[in-house]
Amino acid sequence: MQLKKFVSLMLSAATAVGCMISTASGAQASNLLSGVALGGSYKGTSVYVSSDPLYQGYPSYLVNTLKPGRLGSGWNLPAIDNGDNILPNIGNFYGMDFYYDVPNFGPNADGNIAVVIQTSDGFSRIAGISSFLNSTGNGYNGWGTYLFPSSFSPSFSPNQTVLRTVSIRYNGGIGPIYLLYPVIYGQNSDLNYASFNYKTLPDPRFNNQ
């Protein structure tokens, strides 16, 4: 009888621990995306827009930095202070895309955007971008960019890195732009614009300083 009680208690404890682990791991990941607007001397702005101006179908953020040269506005994937600031685990990182709209059929913002990623080892890497003209209409040029593991400095080998966070940082050099449609590719799954919920109030800092 004592053995049965002991086994029953052990099974109950194991079940409780399993539930705690499951809850904890679920709470660690976040799919809440946010705009970023830095205050103070940066004077960055970020305004949530439920439908982008060019394609008129995707959530976006109108971002600008009123003092060009400062990386004072952009994106956080995921939003800060949500869960443990970790993206859902997509396995090893293969690459990512994102798009932005420039008013008045404006030029690309290649020299004004930097992408910073943090991997599961806590190490951060940075990349500049090289955009292509994806679409034109409604007074806007839509630009897109592809990034791969080799795009980042320092580079890392494909299929060997689990992504933790991403921030896309804009310095306002060509005026306001709309950031939209992030896609992140992994060994096990992908994240795209439909994978995220969108925070309407901007974060006051980037998620990987």
XYZ file of N, CA and C in Angstrom:
627
model
N 0.831 -1.195 0.000
C 0.000 0.000 0.000
C 0.873 1.255 0.000
N 1.925 1.251 0.842
C 2.827 2.392 0.895
C 3.512 2.618 -0.436
N 3.913 1.526 -1.113
C 4.575 1.632 -2.408
C 3.639 2.263 -3.431
N 2.362 1.841 -3.408
C 1.385 2.400 -4.345
C 1.226 3.900 -4.118
N 1.182 4.289 -2.827
C 1.053 5.713 -2.525
C 2.278 6.483 -3.011
N 3.448 5.904 -2.801
C 4.697 6.532 -3.216
C 4.741 6.719 -4.729
N 4.383 5.638 -5.460
C 4.367 5.713 -6.924
C 3.360 6.752 -7.386
N 2.186 6.766 -6.728
C 1.153 7.732 -7.095
C 1.632 9.157 -6.881
N 2.297 9.392 -5.754
C 2.831 10.717 -5.470
C 3.896 11.120 -6.483
N 4.766 10.187 -6.818
C 5.828 10.467 -7.786
C 5.249 10.800 -9.155
N 4.224 10.057 -9.572
C 3.581 10.321 -10.859
C 2.907 11.683 -10.859
N 2.264 12.016 -9.731
C 1.613 13.323 -9.625
C 2.641 14.446 -9.705
N 3.767 14.247 -9.014
C 4.821 15.260 -9.039
C 5.403 15.408 -10.430
N 5.617 14.264 -11.099
C 6.163 14.302 -12.457
C 5.217 15.019 -13.394
N 3.904 14.750 -13.246
C 2.903 15.419 -14.080
C 2.920 16.919 -13.834
N 3.022 17.305 -12.560
C 3.049 18.733 -12.223
C 4.276 19.410 -12.810
N 5.438 18.744 -12.674
C 6.667 19.306 -13.243
C 6.549 19.423 -14.754
N 5.983 18.378 -15.392
C 5.801 18.416 -16.841
C 4.921 19.577 -17.260
N 3.860 19.824 -16.492
C 2.972 20.948 -16.802
C 3.695 22.273 -16.630
N 4.523 22.362 -15.550
C 5.265 23.595 -15.321
C 6.255 23.859 -16.443
N 6.947 22.800 -16.881
C 7.923 22.949 -17.968
C 7.212 23.371 -19.246
N 6.076 22.730 -19.525
C 5.315 23.061 -20.724
C 4.851 24.502 -20.694
N 4.345 24.936 -19.520
C 3.874 26.313 -19.400
C 5.027 27.293 -19.537
N 6.149 26.955 -18.893
C 7.297 27.859 -18.945
C 7.817 28.008 -20.359
N 7.941 26.879 -21.072
C 8.475 26.959 -22.427
C 7.508 27.702 -23.331
N 6.206 27.531 -23.078
C 5.234 28.259 -23.876
C 5.288 29.740 -23.605
N 5.554 30.106 -22.341
C 5.587 31.525 -21.975
C 6.853 32.210 -22.459
N 7.894 31.438 -22.745
C 9.160 32.049 -23.133
C 9.103 32.672 -24.525
N 8.346 32.093 -25.419
C 8.320 32.566 -26.792
C 7.195 33.578 -26.982
N 7.421 34.536 -27.857
C 6.418 35.566 -28.117
C 6.321 35.824 -29.619
N 5.102 35.973 -30.107
C 4.915 36.357 -31.506
C 4.306 37.752 -31.613
N 4.473 38.572 -30.550
C 3.999 39.953 -30.580
C 5.080 40.840 -31.172
N 4.794 41.437 -32.302
C 5.725 42.314 -33.022
C 5.394 43.756 -32.674
N 6.399 44.627 -32.653
C 6.137 46.027 -32.323
C 6.980 46.961 -33.162
N 6.493 48.184 -33.308
C 7.322 49.261 -33.805
C 8.200 49.774 -32.678
N 9.251 50.500 -33.039
C 10.164 51.080 -32.054
C 10.285 52.572 -32.324
N 10.163 53.362 -31.264
C 10.375 54.805 -31.363
C 11.215 55.236 -30.175
N 12.436 55.661 -30.427
C 13.311 56.077 -29.343
C 13.066 57.546 -29.025
N 13.058 57.868 -27.754
C 12.841 59.244 -27.336
C 14.141 60.004 -27.198
N 14.111 61.053 -26.384
C 15.304 61.846 -26.139
C 15.845 62.472 -27.413
N 17.172 62.448 -27.559
C 17.802 63.106 -28.705
C 17.563 62.360 -30.010
N 17.123 61.098 -29.923
C 16.890 60.330 -31.142
C 15.634 60.792 -31.861
N 14.571 61.082 -31.115
C 13.310 61.570 -31.681
C 12.785 60.652 -32.777
N 12.752 59.374 -32.513
C 12.178 58.433 -33.464
C 10.675 58.330 -33.282
N 9.963 58.079 -34.371
C 8.514 57.892 -34.311
C 8.148 56.567 -34.957
N 7.061 55.977 -34.478
C 6.547 54.733 -35.047
C 5.044 54.712 -34.838
N 4.303 54.597 -35.938
C 2.841 54.612 -35.885
C 2.316 53.339 -36.538
N 1.521 52.582 -35.800
C 0.933 51.363 -36.343
C -0.126 51.709 -37.391
N -0.070 51.014 -38.535
C -1.033 51.206 -39.623
C -1.594 49.839 -39.989
N -2.893 49.684 -39.906
C -3.485 48.356 -40.092
C -3.433 47.884 -41.536
N -3.326 48.809 -42.491
C -3.251 48.433 -43.905
C -2.219 49.301 -44.596
N -1.185 48.683 -45.149
C -0.095 49.447 -45.750
C -0.585 50.240 -46.958
N 0.089 51.344 -47.321
C -0.422 52.227 -48.372
C -0.251 51.711 -49.797
N 0.730 50.835 -50.031
C 0.965 50.365 -51.397
C 0.121 49.144 -51.725
N 0.241 48.109 -50.955
C -0.483 46.862 -51.229
C -1.884 46.871 -50.630
N -2.081 47.731 -49.640
C -3.372 47.924 -48.985
C -3.918 46.613 -48.419
N -3.018 45.843 -47.814
C -3.470 44.577 -47.267
C -2.695 44.062 -46.080
N -1.610 44.751 -45.675
C -0.746 44.200 -44.645
C -0.527 45.200 -43.515
N -0.481 44.716 -42.273
C -0.142 45.621 -41.164
C 1.270 46.169 -41.358
N 1.474 47.418 -40.958
C 2.793 48.022 -41.104
C 2.997 49.061 -40.018
N 4.223 49.573 -39.970
C 4.538 50.685 -39.080
C 5.150 51.807 -39.914
N 4.601 53.003 -39.752
C 5.181 54.192 -40.361
C 6.257 54.694 -39.413
N 7.515 54.571 -39.838
C 8.630 54.914 -38.950
C 9.430 56.072 -39.525
N 9.995 56.859 -38.635
C 10.815 57.982 -39.053
C 11.747 58.349 -37.904
N 12.849 58.958 -38.223
C 13.761 59.505 -37.233
C 13.976 60.958 -37.584
N 13.563 61.830 -36.681
C 13.574 63.253 -36.989
C 14.977 63.846 -36.973
N 15.952 63.079 -36.459
C 17.352 63.483 -36.523
C 18.104 62.399 -37.285
N 18.190 62.504 -38.614
C 18.835 61.458 -39.414
C 20.245 61.160 -38.924
N 20.626 59.910 -39.106
C 21.927 59.459 -38.636
C 21.829 58.660 -37.357
N 20.686 58.781 -36.665
C 20.460 58.003 -35.452
C 19.527 56.846 -35.784
N 19.865 55.636 -35.359
C 19.008 54.479 -35.621
C 17.886 54.478 -34.596
N 16.925 55.387 -34.793
C 15.965 55.691 -33.757
C 14.562 55.194 -33.970
N 14.304 54.408 -35.011
C 12.968 53.855 -35.187
C 13.086 52.548 -35.954
N 12.034 51.739 -35.892
C 12.089 50.468 -36.599
C 11.161 49.437 -36.025
N 11.651 48.203 -35.950
C 10.877 47.032 -35.541
C 11.550 46.294 -34.404
N 10.736 45.660 -33.574
C 11.185 44.617 -32.663
C 10.425 43.335 -32.961
N 11.136 42.260 -33.186
C 10.543 40.935 -33.312
C 11.230 40.037 -32.295
N 10.605 39.709 -31.160
C 9.284 40.142 -30.719
C 9.357 41.469 -29.969
N 8.182 41.956 -29.531
C 8.120 43.159 -28.714
C 8.871 42.941 -27.403
N 9.413 44.014 -26.845
C 10.112 43.889 -25.571
C 9.109 43.677 -24.438
N 9.615 43.109 -23.352
C 8.811 42.897 -22.145
C 7.566 42.068 -22.416
N 7.688 41.116 -23.336
C 6.578 40.207 -23.598
C 7.127 38.795 -23.564
N 6.629 37.980 -22.623
C 7.255 36.685 -22.429
C 8.696 36.906 -22.013
N 9.600 36.181 -22.587
C 11.014 36.343 -22.286
C 11.760 36.932 -23.475
N 11.025 37.660 -24.330
C 11.611 38.310 -25.506
C 12.329 37.308 -26.410
N 11.644 36.208 -26.704
C 12.202 35.170 -27.562
C 11.176 34.843 -28.645
N 11.627 34.780 -29.879
C 10.748 34.368 -30.974
C 10.430 32.881 -30.868
N 9.293 32.448 -31.425
C 9.036 30.999 -31.498
C 10.199 30.287 -32.182
N 10.531 29.110 -31.711
C 11.688 28.369 -32.213
C 11.367 27.775 -33.584
N 12.028 28.295 -34.611
C 11.820 27.796 -35.972
C 12.939 26.842 -36.393
N 13.756 26.462 -35.426
C 14.903 25.631 -35.760
C 16.063 26.493 -36.217
N 16.976 25.912 -36.914
C 18.151 26.653 -37.381
C 17.735 27.731 -38.380
N 18.395 28.868 -38.293
C 18.044 30.056 -39.064
C 18.568 29.952 -40.491
N 17.643 30.042 -41.471
C 18.025 30.008 -42.884
C 18.114 31.397 -43.506
N 17.284 32.336 -43.047
C 17.300 33.665 -43.634
C 16.016 34.408 -43.330
N 15.925 35.643 -43.829
C 14.716 36.432 -43.605
C 14.513 37.421 -44.743
N 13.255 37.827 -44.913
C 12.878 38.878 -45.848
C 12.118 39.941 -45.075
N 12.120 41.159 -45.585
C 11.133 42.146 -45.156
C 11.008 43.187 -46.257
N 9.988 44.010 -46.142
C 9.651 44.969 -47.187
C 9.384 46.330 -46.566
N 9.526 47.370 -47.373
C 9.182 48.714 -46.902
C 8.721 49.558 -48.088
N 7.778 50.457 -47.794
C 7.215 51.363 -48.794
C 7.780 52.758 -48.588
N 8.162 53.401 -49.694
C 8.710 54.758 -49.646
C 7.774 55.692 -50.404
N 7.294 56.772 -49.752
C 6.372 57.700 -50.429
C 7.020 58.418 -51.605
N 6.161 58.959 -52.474
C 6.593 59.776 -53.620
C 7.547 59.014 -54.525
N 7.298 57.705 -54.663
C 8.140 56.844 -55.502
C 9.619 57.021 -55.152
N 9.882 57.063 -53.851
C 11.219 57.379 -53.358
C 12.222 56.254 -53.532
N 13.506 56.570 -53.306
C 14.593 55.599 -53.492
C 14.636 54.593 -52.359
N 15.500 53.598 -52.534
C 15.662 52.631 -51.447
C 16.364 53.281 -50.259
N 16.264 52.603 -49.137
C 16.862 53.106 -47.889
C 18.020 52.221 -47.456
N 18.718 51.634 -48.421
C 19.742 50.639 -48.105
C 20.770 51.134 -47.091
N 21.241 52.354 -47.259
C 22.268 52.868 -46.360
C 21.723 53.345 -45.027
N 20.402 53.307 -44.869
C 19.759 53.849 -43.677
C 19.139 52.778 -42.779
N 19.315 51.507 -43.140
C 18.706 50.418 -42.381
C 19.784 49.415 -41.969
N 19.707 48.980 -40.732
C 20.565 47.906 -40.227
C 19.688 46.869 -39.548
N 20.076 45.608 -39.659
C 19.338 44.512 -39.035
C 20.251 43.862 -38.005
N 19.761 43.743 -36.781
C 20.521 43.116 -35.708
C 19.756 41.887 -35.242
N 20.425 40.752 -35.218
C 19.807 39.534 -34.702
C 20.571 39.064 -33.478
N 19.845 38.419 -32.586
C 20.491 37.752 -31.461
C 20.133 36.280 -31.524
N 21.113 35.422 -31.360
C 20.901 33.988 -31.439
C 20.822 33.381 -30.038
N 20.493 32.104 -29.984
C 20.226 31.448 -28.704
C 21.446 31.403 -27.789
N 22.638 31.629 -28.345
C 23.837 31.682 -27.506
C 24.039 33.066 -26.890
N 23.101 33.997 -27.156
C 23.193 35.343 -26.612
C 24.077 36.273 -27.413
N 24.566 35.798 -28.564
C 25.491 36.570 -29.390
C 24.702 37.357 -30.442
N 25.046 38.621 -30.660
C 24.357 39.468 -31.641
C 25.208 39.665 -32.886
N 24.537 39.765 -34.019
C 25.186 39.993 -35.304
C 24.431 41.089 -36.040
N 25.118 41.819 -36.902
C 24.508 42.943 -37.605
C 24.691 42.788 -39.106
N 23.715 43.297 -39.881
C 23.793 43.258 -41.342
C 23.252 44.557 -41.910
N 23.909 45.056 -42.958
C 23.307 46.065 -43.807
C 22.417 45.364 -44.815
N 21.714 46.128 -45.651
C 20.802 45.513 -46.603
C 21.075 45.983 -48.014
N 20.596 45.199 -48.973
C 20.615 45.563 -50.385
C 19.233 45.244 -50.939
N 18.469 46.288 -51.256
C 17.063 46.117 -51.605
C 16.846 45.995 -53.099
N 15.687 45.445 -53.469
C 15.238 45.402 -54.860
C 13.861 46.044 -54.939
N 13.572 46.666 -56.077
C 12.260 47.286 -56.276
C 11.243 46.183 -56.525
N 10.315 46.041 -55.600
C 9.361 44.934 -55.646
C 8.054 45.314 -56.315
N 7.607 46.562 -56.131
C 6.326 46.983 -56.685
C 6.224 48.495 -56.644
N 5.389 49.050 -57.520
C 5.177 50.490 -57.585
C 3.690 50.766 -57.764
N 3.175 51.739 -57.014
C 1.773 52.099 -57.153
C 1.315 52.992 -56.027
N 0.194 53.666 -56.244
C -0.413 54.527 -55.216
C 0.546 55.587 -54.689
N 1.515 55.997 -55.515
C 2.472 57.005 -55.073
C 3.634 56.457 -54.272
N 3.776 55.115 -54.212
C 4.822 54.498 -53.396
C 5.658 53.532 -54.211
N 6.932 53.461 -53.880
C 7.782 52.363 -54.296
C 7.863 51.360 -53.152
N 7.672 50.088 -53.493
C 7.808 49.030 -52.498
C 9.128 48.314 -52.694
N 9.962 48.341 -51.666
C 11.287 47.733 -51.718
C 11.331 46.481 -50.848
N 12.090 45.496 -51.292
C 12.250 44.270 -50.523
C 13.708 43.933 -50.346
N 13.999 43.122 -49.343
C 15.377 42.706 -49.106
C 15.411 41.275 -48.600
N 16.440 40.526 -48.991
C 16.674 39.167 -48.517
C 17.974 39.158 -47.709
N 17.937 38.479 -46.577
C 19.140 38.317 -45.766
C 19.356 36.841 -45.467
N 20.619 36.432 -45.478
C 21.000 35.052 -45.229
C 21.991 35.013 -44.068
N 22.293 33.840 -43.528
C 23.305 33.783 -42.464
C 24.622 34.450 -42.845
N 24.997 34.350 -44.115
C 26.253 34.950 -44.560
C 26.164 36.468 -44.700
N 24.938 37.035 -44.619
C 24.767 38.484 -44.743
C 25.216 39.220 -43.482
N 25.337 38.506 -42.376
C 25.591 39.143 -41.092
C 27.076 39.142 -40.762
N 27.442 40.117 -39.962
C 28.823 40.236 -39.524
C 28.854 40.228 -37.991
N 29.629 39.329 -37.386
C 30.355 38.253 -38.064
C 29.411 37.207 -38.623
N 29.813 36.593 -39.718
C 28.995 35.586 -40.370
C 28.939 34.319 -39.536
N 27.934 33.507 -39.792
C 27.870 32.206 -39.142
C 27.426 31.176 -40.155
N 27.688 29.935 -39.857
C 27.386 28.860 -40.793
C 25.890 28.592 -40.850
N 25.362 28.321 -42.037
C 23.945 27.968 -42.144
C 23.632 26.711 -41.338
N 22.380 26.596 -40.928
C 21.863 25.401 -40.254
C 22.477 25.174 -38.876
N 23.097 26.188 -38.295
C 23.752 25.991 -37.008
C 23.353 27.005 -35.955
N 22.338 27.820 -36.229
C 22.019 28.903 -35.322
C 20.521 29.006 -35.091
N 20.110 29.035 -33.835
C 18.713 29.241 -33.482
C 18.499 30.721 -33.171
N 17.528 31.322 -33.817
C 17.272 32.747 -33.685
C 16.502 33.048 -32.408
N 16.865 34.142 -31.756
C 16.179 34.569 -30.530
C 15.375 35.854 -30.766
N 16.008 36.903 -31.255
C 15.329 38.176 -31.524
C 15.856 38.790 -32.816
N 15.063 39.713 -33.364
C 15.466 40.509 -34.523
C 15.057 41.955 -34.268
N 15.907 42.898 -34.606
C 15.476 44.296 -34.654
C 15.932 44.889 -35.979
N 15.034 45.669 -36.586
C 15.323 46.350 -37.847
C 15.333 47.839 -37.542
N 16.459 48.482 -37.792
C 16.707 49.833 -37.291
C 16.890 50.812 -38.454
N 16.101 51.874 -38.418
C 16.090 52.863 -39.497
C 16.532 54.209 -38.942
N 17.385 54.915 -39.707
C 17.903 56.183 -39.205
C 17.234 57.411 -39.810
N 16.151 57.193 -40.578
C 15.366 58.325 -41.054
C 15.987 59.113 -42.177
N 17.021 58.578 -42.818
C 17.770 59.345 -43.806
C 16.975 59.815 -45.015
N 15.919 59.109 -45.404
C 15.131 59.533 -46.571
C 13.703 59.895 -46.171
N 13.484 60.180 -44.897
C 12.147 60.541 -44.436
C 11.361 59.322 -43.990
N 10.064 59.491 -43.765
C 9.260 58.379 -43.244
C 9.113 57.247 -44.246
N 9.146 56.014 -43.743
C 8.899 54.830 -44.565
C 7.977 53.890 -43.795
N 7.331 52.997 -44.521
C 6.468 51.998 -43.915
C 7.185 50.650 -43.918
N 7.350 50.042 -42.743
C 7.938 48.709 -42.635
C 6.827 47.672 -42.583
N 6.952 46.614 -43.377
C 5.900 45.606 -43.431
C 6.440 44.248 -43.853
N 5.627 43.246 -43.672
C 5.775 41.888 -44.202
C 7.118 41.232 -43.876
N 7.387 40.989 -42.585
C 8.580 40.210 -42.248
C 8.349 38.721 -42.497
N 9.363 38.033 -42.980
C 9.335 36.580 -43.139
C 10.666 36.038 -42.620
N 10.612 35.069 -41.700
C 11.812 34.460 -41.141
C 11.754 32.969 -41.417
N 12.816 32.433 -42.025
C 12.848 31.043 -42.451
C 13.719 30.212 -41.513
N 13.215 29.039 -41.135
C 13.981 28.154 -40.276
C 13.933 26.720 -40.754
N 14.698 25.896 -40.115
C 14.788 24.488 -40.483
C 13.453 23.771 -40.265
N 12.729 24.157 -39.210
C 11.503 23.451 -38.853
C 10.234 24.141 -39.336
N 10.273 25.477 -39.425
C 9.082 26.222 -39.814
C 9.472 27.641 -40.194
N 8.509 28.410 -40.662
C 8.710 29.806 -41.022
C 7.784 30.684 -40.192
N 8.177 31.934 -40.030
C 7.310 32.958 -39.469
C 7.083 33.996 -40.543
N 5.837 34.457 -40.713
C 5.574 35.550 -41.641
C 4.631 36.548 -41.001
N 4.202 37.537 -41.779
C 3.398 38.614 -41.201
C 2.161 38.078 -40.494
N 1.595 36.973 -40.984
C 0.390 36.403 -40.391
C 0.681 35.627 -39.114
N 1.957 35.366 -38.832
C 2.332 34.648 -37.611
C 2.340 35.561 -36.395
N 2.310 36.874 -36.624
C 2.504 37.831 -35.552
C 1.221 38.571 -35.199
N 1.124 38.931 -33.924
C 0.196 39.960 -33.485
C 0.962 41.270 -33.481
N 0.246 42.363 -33.612
C 0.904 43.658 -33.787
C 0.571 44.586 -32.628
N 1.611 45.098 -31.989
C 1.454 46.023 -30.869
C 1.256 47.433 -31.418
N 0.216 48.105 -30.972
C -0.115 49.420 -31.535
C 0.715 50.547 -30.921
N 1.158 50.373 -29.665
C 2.011 51.382 -29.046
C 3.472 50.987 -29.244
N 4.334 51.954 -29.613
C 5.727 51.588 -29.913
C 6.525 51.247 -28.669
N 7.516 50.375 -28.847
C 8.501 50.118 -27.801
C 9.439 51.323 -27.692
N 9.927 51.614 -26.484
C 10.843 52.747 -26.311
C 12.317 52.395 -26.512
N 12.595 51.133 -26.825
C 13.995 50.736 -27.058
C 14.005 49.485 -27.952
N 15.173 49.189 -28.487
C 15.322 47.972 -29.271
C 15.587 46.787 -28.352
N 15.188 45.602 -28.807
C 15.203 44.446 -27.919
C 16.560 43.764 -27.805
N 17.530 44.150 -28.579
C 18.890 43.589 -28.402
C 19.891 44.742 -28.539
N 20.183 45.321 -27.410
C 21.075 46.502 -27.387
C 22.526 46.080 -27.630
